[in-house]
Tab-separated table of C-alpha atoms in Angstrom:
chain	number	residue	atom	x	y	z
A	1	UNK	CA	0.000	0.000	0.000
A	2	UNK	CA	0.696	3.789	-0.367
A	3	UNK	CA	3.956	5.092	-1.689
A	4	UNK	CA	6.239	3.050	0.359
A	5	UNK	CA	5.404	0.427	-2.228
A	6	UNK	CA	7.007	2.508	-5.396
A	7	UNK	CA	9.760	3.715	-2.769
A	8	UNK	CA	11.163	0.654	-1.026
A	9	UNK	CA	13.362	-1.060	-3.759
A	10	UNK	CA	10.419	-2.482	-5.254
A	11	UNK	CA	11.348	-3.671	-8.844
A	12	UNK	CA	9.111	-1.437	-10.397
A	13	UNK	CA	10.016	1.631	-8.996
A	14	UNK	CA	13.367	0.844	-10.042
A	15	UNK	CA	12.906	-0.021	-13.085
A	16	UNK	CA	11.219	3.526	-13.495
A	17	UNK	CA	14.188	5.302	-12.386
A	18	UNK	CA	16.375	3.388	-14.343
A	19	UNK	CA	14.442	5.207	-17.325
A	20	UNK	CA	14.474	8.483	-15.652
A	21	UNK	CA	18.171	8.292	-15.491
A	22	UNK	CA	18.494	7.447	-18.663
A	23	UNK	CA	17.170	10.750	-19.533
A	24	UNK	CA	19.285	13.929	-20.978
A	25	UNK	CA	20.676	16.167	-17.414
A	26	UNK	CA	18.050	18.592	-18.130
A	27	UNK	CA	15.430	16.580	-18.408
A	28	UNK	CA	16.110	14.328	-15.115
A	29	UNK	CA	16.513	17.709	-13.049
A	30	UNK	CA	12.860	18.847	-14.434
A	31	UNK	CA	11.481	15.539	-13.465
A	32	UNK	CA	12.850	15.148	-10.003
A	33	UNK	CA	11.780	18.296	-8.964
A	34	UNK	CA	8.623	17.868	-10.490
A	35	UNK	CA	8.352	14.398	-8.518
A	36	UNK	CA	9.379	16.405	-4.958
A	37	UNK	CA	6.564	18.847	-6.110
A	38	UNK	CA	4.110	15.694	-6.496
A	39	UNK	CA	5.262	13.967	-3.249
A	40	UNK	CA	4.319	17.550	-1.270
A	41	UNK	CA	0.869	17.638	-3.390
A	42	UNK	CA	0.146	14.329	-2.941
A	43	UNK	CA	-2.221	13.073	-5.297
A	44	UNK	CA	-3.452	9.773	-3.752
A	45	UNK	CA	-3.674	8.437	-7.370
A	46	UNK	CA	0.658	9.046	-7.297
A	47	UNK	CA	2.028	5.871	-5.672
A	48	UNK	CA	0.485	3.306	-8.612
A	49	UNK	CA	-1.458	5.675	-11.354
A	50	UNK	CA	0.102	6.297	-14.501
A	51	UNK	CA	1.083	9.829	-14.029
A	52	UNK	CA	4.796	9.251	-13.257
A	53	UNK	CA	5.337	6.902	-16.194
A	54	UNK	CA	3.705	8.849	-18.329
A	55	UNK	CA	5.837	11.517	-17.648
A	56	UNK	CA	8.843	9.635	-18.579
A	57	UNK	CA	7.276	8.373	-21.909
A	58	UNK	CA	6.514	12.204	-23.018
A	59	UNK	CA	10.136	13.013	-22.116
A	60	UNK	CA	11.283	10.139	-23.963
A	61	UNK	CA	9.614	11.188	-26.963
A	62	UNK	CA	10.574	14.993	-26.257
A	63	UNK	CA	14.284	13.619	-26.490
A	64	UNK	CA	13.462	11.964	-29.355
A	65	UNK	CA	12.917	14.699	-30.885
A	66	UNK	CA	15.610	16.059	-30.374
A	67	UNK	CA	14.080	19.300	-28.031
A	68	UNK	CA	15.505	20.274	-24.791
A	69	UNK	CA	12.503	19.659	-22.156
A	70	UNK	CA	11.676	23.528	-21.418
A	71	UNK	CA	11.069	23.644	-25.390
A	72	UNK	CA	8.297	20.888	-24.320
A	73	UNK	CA	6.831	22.079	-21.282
A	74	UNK	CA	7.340	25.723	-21.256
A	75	UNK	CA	9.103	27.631	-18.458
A	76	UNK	CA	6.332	27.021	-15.785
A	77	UNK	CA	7.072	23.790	-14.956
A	78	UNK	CA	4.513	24.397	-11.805
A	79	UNK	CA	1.999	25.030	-14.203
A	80	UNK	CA	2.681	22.241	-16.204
A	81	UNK	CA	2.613	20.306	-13.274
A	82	UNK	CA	-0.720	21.529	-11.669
A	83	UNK	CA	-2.299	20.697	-15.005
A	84	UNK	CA	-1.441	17.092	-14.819
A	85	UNK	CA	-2.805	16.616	-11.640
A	86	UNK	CA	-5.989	19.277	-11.566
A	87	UNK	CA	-8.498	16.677	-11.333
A	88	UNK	CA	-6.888	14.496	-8.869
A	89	UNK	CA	-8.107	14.317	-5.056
A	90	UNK	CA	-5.169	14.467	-2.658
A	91	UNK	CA	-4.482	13.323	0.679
A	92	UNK	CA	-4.984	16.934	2.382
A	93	UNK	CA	-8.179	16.425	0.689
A	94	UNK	CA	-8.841	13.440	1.892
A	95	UNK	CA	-8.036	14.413	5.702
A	96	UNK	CA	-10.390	17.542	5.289
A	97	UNK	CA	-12.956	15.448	4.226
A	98	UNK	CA	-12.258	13.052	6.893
A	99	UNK	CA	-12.820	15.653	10.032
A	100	UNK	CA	-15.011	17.870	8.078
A	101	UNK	CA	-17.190	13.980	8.937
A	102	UNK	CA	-18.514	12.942	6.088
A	103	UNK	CA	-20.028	9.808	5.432
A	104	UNK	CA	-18.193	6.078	4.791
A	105	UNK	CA	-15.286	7.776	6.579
A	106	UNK	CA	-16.213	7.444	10.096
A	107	UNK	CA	-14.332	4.944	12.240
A	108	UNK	CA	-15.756	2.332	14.760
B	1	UNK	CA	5.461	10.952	22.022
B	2	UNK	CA	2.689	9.590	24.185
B	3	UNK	CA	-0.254	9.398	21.213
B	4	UNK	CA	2.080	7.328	19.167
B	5	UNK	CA	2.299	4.525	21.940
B	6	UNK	CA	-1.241	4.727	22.623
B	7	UNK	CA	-1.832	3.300	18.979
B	8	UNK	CA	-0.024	-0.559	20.679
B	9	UNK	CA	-2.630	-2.890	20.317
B	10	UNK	CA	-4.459	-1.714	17.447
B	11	UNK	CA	-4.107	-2.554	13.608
B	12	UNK	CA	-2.189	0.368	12.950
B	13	UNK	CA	0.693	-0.467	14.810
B	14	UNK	CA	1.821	-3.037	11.827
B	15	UNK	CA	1.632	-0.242	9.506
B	16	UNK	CA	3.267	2.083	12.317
B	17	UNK	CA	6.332	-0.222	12.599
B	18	UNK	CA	6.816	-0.348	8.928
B	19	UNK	CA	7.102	3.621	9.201
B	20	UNK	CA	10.122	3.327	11.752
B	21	UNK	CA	11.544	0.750	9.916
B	22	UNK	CA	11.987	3.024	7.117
B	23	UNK	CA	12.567	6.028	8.873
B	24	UNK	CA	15.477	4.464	10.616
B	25	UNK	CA	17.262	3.634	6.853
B	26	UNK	CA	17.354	7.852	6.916
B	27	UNK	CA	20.539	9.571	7.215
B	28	UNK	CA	20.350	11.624	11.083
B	29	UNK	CA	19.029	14.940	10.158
B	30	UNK	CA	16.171	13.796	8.242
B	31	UNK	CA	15.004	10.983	11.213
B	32	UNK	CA	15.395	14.532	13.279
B	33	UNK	CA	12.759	15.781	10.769
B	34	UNK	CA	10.708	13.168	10.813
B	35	UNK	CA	9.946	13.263	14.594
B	36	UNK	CA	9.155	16.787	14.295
B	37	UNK	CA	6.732	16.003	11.649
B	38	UNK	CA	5.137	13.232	13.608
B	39	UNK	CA	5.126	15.924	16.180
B	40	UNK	CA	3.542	18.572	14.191
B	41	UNK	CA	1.334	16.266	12.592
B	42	UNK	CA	-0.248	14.689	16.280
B	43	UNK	CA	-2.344	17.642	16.611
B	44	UNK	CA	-4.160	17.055	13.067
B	45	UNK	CA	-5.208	13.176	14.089
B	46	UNK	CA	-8.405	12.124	14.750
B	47	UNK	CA	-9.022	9.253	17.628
B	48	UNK	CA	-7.389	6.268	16.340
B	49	UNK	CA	-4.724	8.480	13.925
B	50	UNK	CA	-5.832	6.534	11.364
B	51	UNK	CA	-6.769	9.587	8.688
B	52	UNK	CA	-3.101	10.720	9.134
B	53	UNK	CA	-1.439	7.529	7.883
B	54	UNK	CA	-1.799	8.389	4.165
B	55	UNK	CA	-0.204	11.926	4.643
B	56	UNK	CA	2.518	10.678	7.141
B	57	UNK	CA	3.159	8.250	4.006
B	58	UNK	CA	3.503	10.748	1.721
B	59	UNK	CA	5.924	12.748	3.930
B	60	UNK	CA	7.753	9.890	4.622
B	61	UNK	CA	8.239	9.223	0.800
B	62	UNK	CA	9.083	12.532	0.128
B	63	UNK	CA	12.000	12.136	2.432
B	64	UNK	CA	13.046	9.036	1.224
B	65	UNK	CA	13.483	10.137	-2.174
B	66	UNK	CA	15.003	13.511	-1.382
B	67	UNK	CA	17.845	11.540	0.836
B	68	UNK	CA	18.390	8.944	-1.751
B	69	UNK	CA	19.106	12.407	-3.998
B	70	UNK	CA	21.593	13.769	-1.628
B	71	UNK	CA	19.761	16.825	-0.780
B	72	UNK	CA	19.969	18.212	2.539
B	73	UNK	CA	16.947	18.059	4.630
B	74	UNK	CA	16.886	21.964	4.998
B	75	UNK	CA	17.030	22.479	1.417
B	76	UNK	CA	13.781	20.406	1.076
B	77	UNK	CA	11.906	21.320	3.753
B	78	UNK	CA	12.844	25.474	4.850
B	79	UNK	CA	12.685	26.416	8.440
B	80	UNK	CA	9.149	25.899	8.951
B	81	UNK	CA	8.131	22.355	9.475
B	82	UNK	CA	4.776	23.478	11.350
B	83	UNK	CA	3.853	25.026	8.007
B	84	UNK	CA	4.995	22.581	6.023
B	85	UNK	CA	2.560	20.176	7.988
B	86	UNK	CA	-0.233	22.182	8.210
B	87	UNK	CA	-0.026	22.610	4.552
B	88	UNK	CA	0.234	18.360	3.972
B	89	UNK	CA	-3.028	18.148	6.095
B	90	UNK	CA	-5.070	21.097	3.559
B	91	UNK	CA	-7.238	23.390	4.809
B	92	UNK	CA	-6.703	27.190	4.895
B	93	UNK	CA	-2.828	27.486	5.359
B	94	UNK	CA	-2.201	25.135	2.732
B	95	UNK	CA	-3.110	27.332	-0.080
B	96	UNK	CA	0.055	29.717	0.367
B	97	UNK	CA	1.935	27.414	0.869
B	98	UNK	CA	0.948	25.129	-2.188
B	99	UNK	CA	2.230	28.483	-3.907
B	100	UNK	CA	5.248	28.783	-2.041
B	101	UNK	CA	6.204	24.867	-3.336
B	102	UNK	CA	5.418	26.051	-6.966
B	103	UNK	CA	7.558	29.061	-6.789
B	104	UNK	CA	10.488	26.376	-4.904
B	105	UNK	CA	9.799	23.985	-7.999
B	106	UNK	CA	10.369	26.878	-10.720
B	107	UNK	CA	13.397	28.367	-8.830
B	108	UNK	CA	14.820	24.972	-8.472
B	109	UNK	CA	14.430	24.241	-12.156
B	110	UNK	CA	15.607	27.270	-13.360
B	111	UNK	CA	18.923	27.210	-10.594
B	112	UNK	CA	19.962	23.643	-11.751
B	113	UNK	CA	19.247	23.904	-15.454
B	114	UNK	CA	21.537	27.216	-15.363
B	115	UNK	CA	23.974	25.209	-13.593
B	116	UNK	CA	23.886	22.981	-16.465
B	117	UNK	CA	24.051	25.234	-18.742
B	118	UNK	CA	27.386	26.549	-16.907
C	1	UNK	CA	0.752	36.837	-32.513
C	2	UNK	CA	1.553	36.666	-29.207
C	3	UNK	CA	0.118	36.395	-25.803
C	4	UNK	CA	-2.617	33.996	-26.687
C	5	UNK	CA	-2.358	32.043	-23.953
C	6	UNK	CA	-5.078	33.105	-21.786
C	7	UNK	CA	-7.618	33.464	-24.580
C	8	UNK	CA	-6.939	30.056	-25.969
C	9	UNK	CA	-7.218	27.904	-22.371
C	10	UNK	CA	-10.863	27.571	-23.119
C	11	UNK	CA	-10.939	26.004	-26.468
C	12	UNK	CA	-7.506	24.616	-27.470
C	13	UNK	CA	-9.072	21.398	-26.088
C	14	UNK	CA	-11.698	21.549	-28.770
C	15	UNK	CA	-8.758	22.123	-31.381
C	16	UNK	CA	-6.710	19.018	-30.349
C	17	UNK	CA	-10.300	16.886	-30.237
C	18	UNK	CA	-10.756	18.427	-34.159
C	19	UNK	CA	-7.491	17.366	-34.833
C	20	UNK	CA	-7.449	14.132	-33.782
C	21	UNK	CA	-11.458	13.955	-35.453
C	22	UNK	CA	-9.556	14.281	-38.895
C	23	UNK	CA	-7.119	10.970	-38.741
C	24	UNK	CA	-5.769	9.406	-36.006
C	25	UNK	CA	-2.102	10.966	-34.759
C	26	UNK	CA	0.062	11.712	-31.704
C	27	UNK	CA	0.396	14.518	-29.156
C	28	UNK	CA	3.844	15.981	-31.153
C	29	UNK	CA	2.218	16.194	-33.978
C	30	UNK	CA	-0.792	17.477	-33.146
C	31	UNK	CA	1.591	20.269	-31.398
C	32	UNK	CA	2.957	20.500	-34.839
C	33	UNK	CA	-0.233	21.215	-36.114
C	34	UNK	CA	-0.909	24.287	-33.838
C	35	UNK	CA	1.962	25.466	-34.820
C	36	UNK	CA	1.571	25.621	-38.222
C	37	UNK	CA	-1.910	26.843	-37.298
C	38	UNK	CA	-0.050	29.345	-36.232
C	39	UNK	CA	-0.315	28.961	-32.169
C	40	UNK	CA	3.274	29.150	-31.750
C	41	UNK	CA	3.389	29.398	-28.116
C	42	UNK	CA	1.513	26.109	-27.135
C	43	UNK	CA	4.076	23.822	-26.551
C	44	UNK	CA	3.930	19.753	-26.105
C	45	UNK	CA	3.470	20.056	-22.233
C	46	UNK	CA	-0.055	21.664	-22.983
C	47	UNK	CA	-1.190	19.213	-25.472
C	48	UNK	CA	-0.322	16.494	-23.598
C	49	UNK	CA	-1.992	17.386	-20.551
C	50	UNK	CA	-4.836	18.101	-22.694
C	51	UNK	CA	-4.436	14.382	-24.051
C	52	UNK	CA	-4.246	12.868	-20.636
C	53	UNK	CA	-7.347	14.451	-19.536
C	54	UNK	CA	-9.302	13.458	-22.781
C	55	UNK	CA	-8.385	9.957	-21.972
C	56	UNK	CA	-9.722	9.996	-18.257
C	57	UNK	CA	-12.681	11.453	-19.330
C	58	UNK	CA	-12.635	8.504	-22.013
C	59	UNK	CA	-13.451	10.842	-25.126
C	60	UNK	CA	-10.405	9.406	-26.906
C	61	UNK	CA	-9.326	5.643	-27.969
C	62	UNK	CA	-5.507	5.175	-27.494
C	63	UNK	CA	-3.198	2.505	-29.516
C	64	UNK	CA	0.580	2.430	-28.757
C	65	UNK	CA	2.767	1.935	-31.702
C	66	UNK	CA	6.552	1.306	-32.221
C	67	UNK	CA	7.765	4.731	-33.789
C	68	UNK	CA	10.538	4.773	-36.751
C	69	UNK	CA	12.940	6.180	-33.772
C	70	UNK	CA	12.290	6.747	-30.336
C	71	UNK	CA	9.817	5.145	-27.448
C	72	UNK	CA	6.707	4.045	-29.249
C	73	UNK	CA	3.737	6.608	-29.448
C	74	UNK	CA	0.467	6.626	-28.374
C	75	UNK	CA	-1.615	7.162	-31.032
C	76	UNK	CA	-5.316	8.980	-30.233
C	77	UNK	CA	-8.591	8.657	-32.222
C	78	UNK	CA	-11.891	9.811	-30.853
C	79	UNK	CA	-14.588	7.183	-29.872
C	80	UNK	CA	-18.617	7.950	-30.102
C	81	UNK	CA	-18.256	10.188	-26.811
C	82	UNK	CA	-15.323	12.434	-28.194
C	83	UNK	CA	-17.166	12.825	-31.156
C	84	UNK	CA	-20.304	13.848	-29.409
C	85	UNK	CA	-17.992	16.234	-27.291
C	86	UNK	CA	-16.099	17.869	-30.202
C	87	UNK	CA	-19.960	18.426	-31.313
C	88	UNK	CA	-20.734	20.366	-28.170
C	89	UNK	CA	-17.510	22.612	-28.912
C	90	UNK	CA	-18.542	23.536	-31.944
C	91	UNK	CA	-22.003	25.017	-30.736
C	92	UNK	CA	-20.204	26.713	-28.120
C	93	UNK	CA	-17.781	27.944	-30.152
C	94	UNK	CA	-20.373	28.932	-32.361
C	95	UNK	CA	-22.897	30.661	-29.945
C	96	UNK	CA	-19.696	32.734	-28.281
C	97	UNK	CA	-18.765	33.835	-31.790
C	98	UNK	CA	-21.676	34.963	-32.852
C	99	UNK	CA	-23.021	36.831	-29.590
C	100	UNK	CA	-18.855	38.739	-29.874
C	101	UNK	CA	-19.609	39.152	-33.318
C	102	UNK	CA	-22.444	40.797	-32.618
C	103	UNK	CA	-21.491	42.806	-29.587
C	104	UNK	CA	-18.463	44.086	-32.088
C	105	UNK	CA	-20.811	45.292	-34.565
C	106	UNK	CA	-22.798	47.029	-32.066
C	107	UNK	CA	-26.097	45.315	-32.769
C	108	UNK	CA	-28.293	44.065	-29.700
C-alpha cells in the first residue's frame, strides 16, 4: 500500500528510475523536482497511477525529438505540473474530508 | 510521544512499525525531521490516527526520495516544518503554501538547469 | 501573434479533439499542427496534458505503436463520446462567436 510500495526497492520503482536516469541532465533535473513537487501535493492516485510513467514516456519522446525539455513544457514547470494533476483528489483532501465527517469515513 | 504509543494494540501499529523501519534507513538529520513532523502532525489526528497515515506516508516518501538524492533536509523542507505540515493536512494554510512549493519547484528548475548550462 | 495564452485555455481542447477527429495521430504532432496553425506558443506540455485528460474522461481511444525512432507513441482517435464532445464545442464555439460578433458590430 501507499507510496512506500514505489519507494522501497520495489522492482518497479526501479525499473522507473532506471528510465528516468536514462534521460538527458536537463530533463532528469525537471522531473525530479517535479516528482518532490508531487510527493508535497500528494495526489493519492501518485504511488500506482500512470502519471509518473507517463511523464517519462513524453520526455522520452521529447528527447526523441531532439528538443531540450523547457522547449516541451514551457518555463512554468509548476503550471505544467498543476495541469497534470488538476483533477486528482489528494491526501490533504482526503483528511479535510475526513474531520469535516462525512459519510463512509467514520471509524468504529 | 505519548499518542504514538497509545496506537499498541491496534491494527495500525503493523503499519506504524513499517514507518520506523523506514525512517530508521534515513541519514540523522532527516530521522530529526521526521519526529518533528510526527510531532507537528499529532495535533491534526483524529481518535485512532488513522486519517493521518496516508499523509505521514507521503511525507515519509518525500524524504526518502530527497535523501536517496543527496539533498539536505533543509534544502527540502525550509525552516518551517509546522507550516509545512499544516499545509500536507489542507485546509486554509495550505493554499500559500501550495504556492510557495510552486515558486520552490520553478526556482529549483531554473537554478539547476543554469547550472547545467554553466 | 503573441500572448494567446489566456484566450486560448478555453478552447484549445476543442482544437486538439478536431485534430485528432480528422485521422488518427500523436500529441507531437498534433503540437505540430498548432503550430503551423499558427499557435506558436503552445508547446507539447499543454497538449499532452490536454491528451491525458481526454483519456480519463474517455473521449479518446488510445493505440501504442513502435515509432521509426524513439519510445513508441500513443496514437489517439476519438470514440462515439469524443465525437459527441467535439460536437458540443462547436455550438459553443459557435454561440460565443456569434453573440462577440455581434457585440463588435454594435447590434443588440
Amino acid at each position: 500500500m501507499g507510496i512506500q510500495d514505489i519507494i522501497e526497492g520495489k522492482k518497479q520503482w526501479r525499473a522507473h528510475m532506471a528510465r528516468v536516469k536514462a534521460l538527458p541532465p536537463d530533463y532528469q533535473i525537471v522531473y525530479k523536482e517535479m516528482q518532490r513537487y508531487f510527493f508535497k501535493v500528494g495526489p493519492i492516485d501518485l504511488p500506482d497511477g500512470p502519471l509518473l510513467p507517463g511523464i517519462v514516456d513524453f520526455f522520452e519522446e521529447g528527447v526523441a525529438a531532439g528538443k531540450g525539455v523547457l522547449e516541451i513544457i514551457g518555463d512554468d514547470v509548476a503550471a505544467f505540473c498543476d495541469d497534470l494533476i488538476k483533477d486528482s483528489r489528494t491526501y490533504a483532501d482526503v483528511y479535510q474530508e475526513s474531520i469535516s465527517g462525512k459519510p463512509g469515513t467514520t471509524e468504529k | 510521544m505519548n499518542f504514538w504509543e497509545t496506537l499498541t494494540g491496534s491494527d495500525l501499529t503493523r503499519e506504524w512499525k513499517a514507518f520506523e523501519v523506514r525512517a530508521g534507513a534515513l541519514p540523522a538529520d532527516y530521522r530529526a525531521a521526521w519526529e518533528e513532523i510526527k510531532g507537528r502532525l499529532f495535533p491534526y489526528s483524529d481518535f485512532t490516527g488513522r486519517n493521518l497515515m496516508p499523509i505521514l506516508d507521503s511525507a515519509l516518501g518525500l524524504l526518502e526520495e530527497t535523501a536517496a538524492d543527496g539533498q539536505s533536509v533543509h534544502e527540502v523542507l525550509g525552516d518551517d516544518i509546522a507550516g509545512f505540515c499544516a499545509a500536507l493536512a489542507g485546509g486554509e494554510r495550505s493554499r500559500t503554501y501550495r504556492d510557495r512549493w510552486r515558486e520552490q519547484l520553478n526556482r529549483n528548475v531554473a537554478r539547476k538547469l543554469g547550472r547545467l548550462g554553466g | 501573434m503573441d500572448d494567446l495564452t489566456e484566450m486560448l485555455k478555453g478552447t484549445l481542447e476543442g482544437c486538439v479533439l478536431q485534430i485528432i477527429g480528422s485521422e488518427e495521430t500523436y500529441g507531437y504532432a498534433i503540437t505540430r499542427r498548432l503550430h503551423e496553425l499558427g499557435f506558436a506558443d503552445v508547446v507539447e506540455g499543454t497538449v499532452y496534458t490536454i491528451l491525458l485528460r481526454l483519456e480519463r474522461n474517455g473521449l479518446v481511444q488510445v493505440t501504442k505503436r513502435p515509432s521509426g525512432l524513439g519510445p513508441p507513441r500513443k496514437f489517439y482517435a476519438l470514440n462515439d463520446a469524443g465525437r459527441e464532445e467535439l460536437a458540443t464545442f462547436w455550438a459553443k464555439w459557435e454561440y460565443v462567436r456569434s453573440r462577440i460578433d455581434q457585440l463588435k458590430e454594435g447590434g443588440r
